[in-house]
Amino acid sequence: MPKPLIIVAAVLVACVSAAAGWFGVKAWRDSQTVAAPVSTPSPSASATTEGDTVSLTFDVGAINFSVADLHSVPQCGETYSPESHIANGIEARVDGAIMLDEGVETLEANPGFRVTGDEALAFLAGEGTVVVTRDDVVVSPDWGAEFVPEYYVAEPNNTTYTQGKVSMNGAELCDVADELSAIWDDLDWATATEAEIAAAQEKAAAFREAHKDLPAGEYKIYMLSPVILGEPAAIARVLSEEGISGLATLQYTIAYSALADNPEVTPYCENLTDAEGNPTEVQCDVPVNVLLELLRRDVPVSYIVEGDPDEAVSDAYSLTVD
């Protein structure tokens, strides 16, 4: 599977299934209320303006390039105790709890955003990279480390939670994950017998059982994400008002979007079937230049709130495990 499709597989649930829920509600709400800009808006010099609108398209490649040197995730075993940072008037937040999941002690984290001003604000950000430390040493896996821009609206005095909720037990913490991974690394899947695979499964299950509890210590949970305003957020807002969501992976998931019936899309999609000829899914790979034109809109200048991309870092949410 090509790398782009692997990335899509990791985020497809958030981008597709959330369309009718999270993004549907937000699209309706945004269509009812125009968020007031926190500064005097002005389009960039590269934009073409006509009246009080500007012609823009959603270019995920340009967006990712703009934060390429901004978003960094600490490695397992690093000492990590960052200062919180508010980015473009957006505060990253995270709630945490220790739960019992089928008798297994599990640390749960629920990331989100809150605006620090008095007005709602539309912006692009990730679902949130969650970093967990134990006694200030990183123990969380690098799940969600890749930035996938999504459209959000944050409102005063209310946390906008993302779809990036994560949970982990003791066996999934990165300081022991290599031992679990080694069980499978020693297995040659090309030549392994059923007995060898069963033995590896049994060994892995025994490892998970032995390490299921969270080791004692002070756990701190952080959430971090780039926050992007300006033209990218403005065009995302317009597209969201049309019911078009999952913009970051639309090149591959467009068949499940509001643009599915567009005649410009059809030549780049294939209907897949199972062995009996029953349709299973639609697979698309829309050329970038075609997608950029499909997503071009005249955007109200008032939607553009200026601000350079910046990284938001939450306060630590602290939990103690005895």
mmCIF file of N, CA, C and O in Angstrom, residues 5 12 79 153-155 192-193 250:
data_model
loop_
_atom_site.group_PDB
_atom_site.id
_atom_site.type_symbol
_atom_site.label_atom_id
_atom_site.label_comp_id
_atom_site.label_asym_id
_atom_site.label_seq_id
_atom_site.Cartn_x
_atom_site.Cartn_y
_atom_site.Cartn_z
ATOM 1 N N LEU A 5 -1.708 6.197 1.346
ATOM 2 C CA LEU A 5 -2.889 5.429 1.728
ATOM 3 C C LEU A 5 -2.756 4.861 3.124
ATOM 4 O O LEU A 5 -3.741 4.681 3.836
ATOM 5 N N LEU A 12 -8.756 7.703 8.739
ATOM 6 C CA LEU A 12 -9.992 7.642 7.959
ATOM 7 C C LEU A 12 -11.226 7.723 8.849
ATOM 8 O O LEU A 12 -12.197 8.397 8.509
ATOM 9 N N THR A 79 13.519 13.596 28.883
ATOM 10 C CA THR A 79 12.968 14.426 29.947
ATOM 11 C C THR A 79 12.157 15.538 29.293
ATOM 12 O O THR A 79 12.637 16.192 28.362
ATOM 13 N N VAL A 153 -13.871 25.187 15.444
ATOM 14 C CA VAL A 153 -14.338 26.460 15.962
ATOM 15 C C VAL A 153 -14.321 26.366 17.480
ATOM 16 O O VAL A 153 -14.909 25.443 18.048
ATOM 17 N N ALA A 154 -13.606 27.275 18.134
ATOM 18 C CA ALA A 154 -13.574 27.308 19.596
ATOM 19 C C ALA A 154 -14.396 28.485 20.078
ATOM 20 O O ALA A 154 -14.376 29.562 19.475
ATOM 21 N N GLU A 155 -15.129 28.266 21.154
ATOM 22 C CA GLU A 155 -16.008 29.290 21.704
ATOM 23 C C GLU A 155 -15.571 29.647 23.117
ATOM 24 O O GLU A 155 -14.981 28.819 23.824
ATOM 25 N N ALA A 192 6.752 -18.805 9.135
ATOM 26 C CA ALA A 192 6.276 -19.239 10.442
ATOM 27 C C ALA A 192 5.139 -20.248 10.326
ATOM 28 O O ALA A 192 4.251 -20.122 9.479
ATOM 29 N N THR A 193 5.176 -21.253 11.174
ATOM 30 C CA THR A 193 4.110 -22.248 11.227
ATOM 31 C C THR A 193 2.990 -21.737 12.142
ATOM 32 O O THR A 193 3.175 -20.771 12.888
ATOM 33 N N LEU A 250 -8.825 14.442 1.613
ATOM 34 C CA LEU A 250 -9.879 14.423 0.607
ATOM 35 C C LEU A 250 -9.410 13.833 -0.724
ATOM 36 O O LEU A 250 -10.203 13.282 -1.486
#
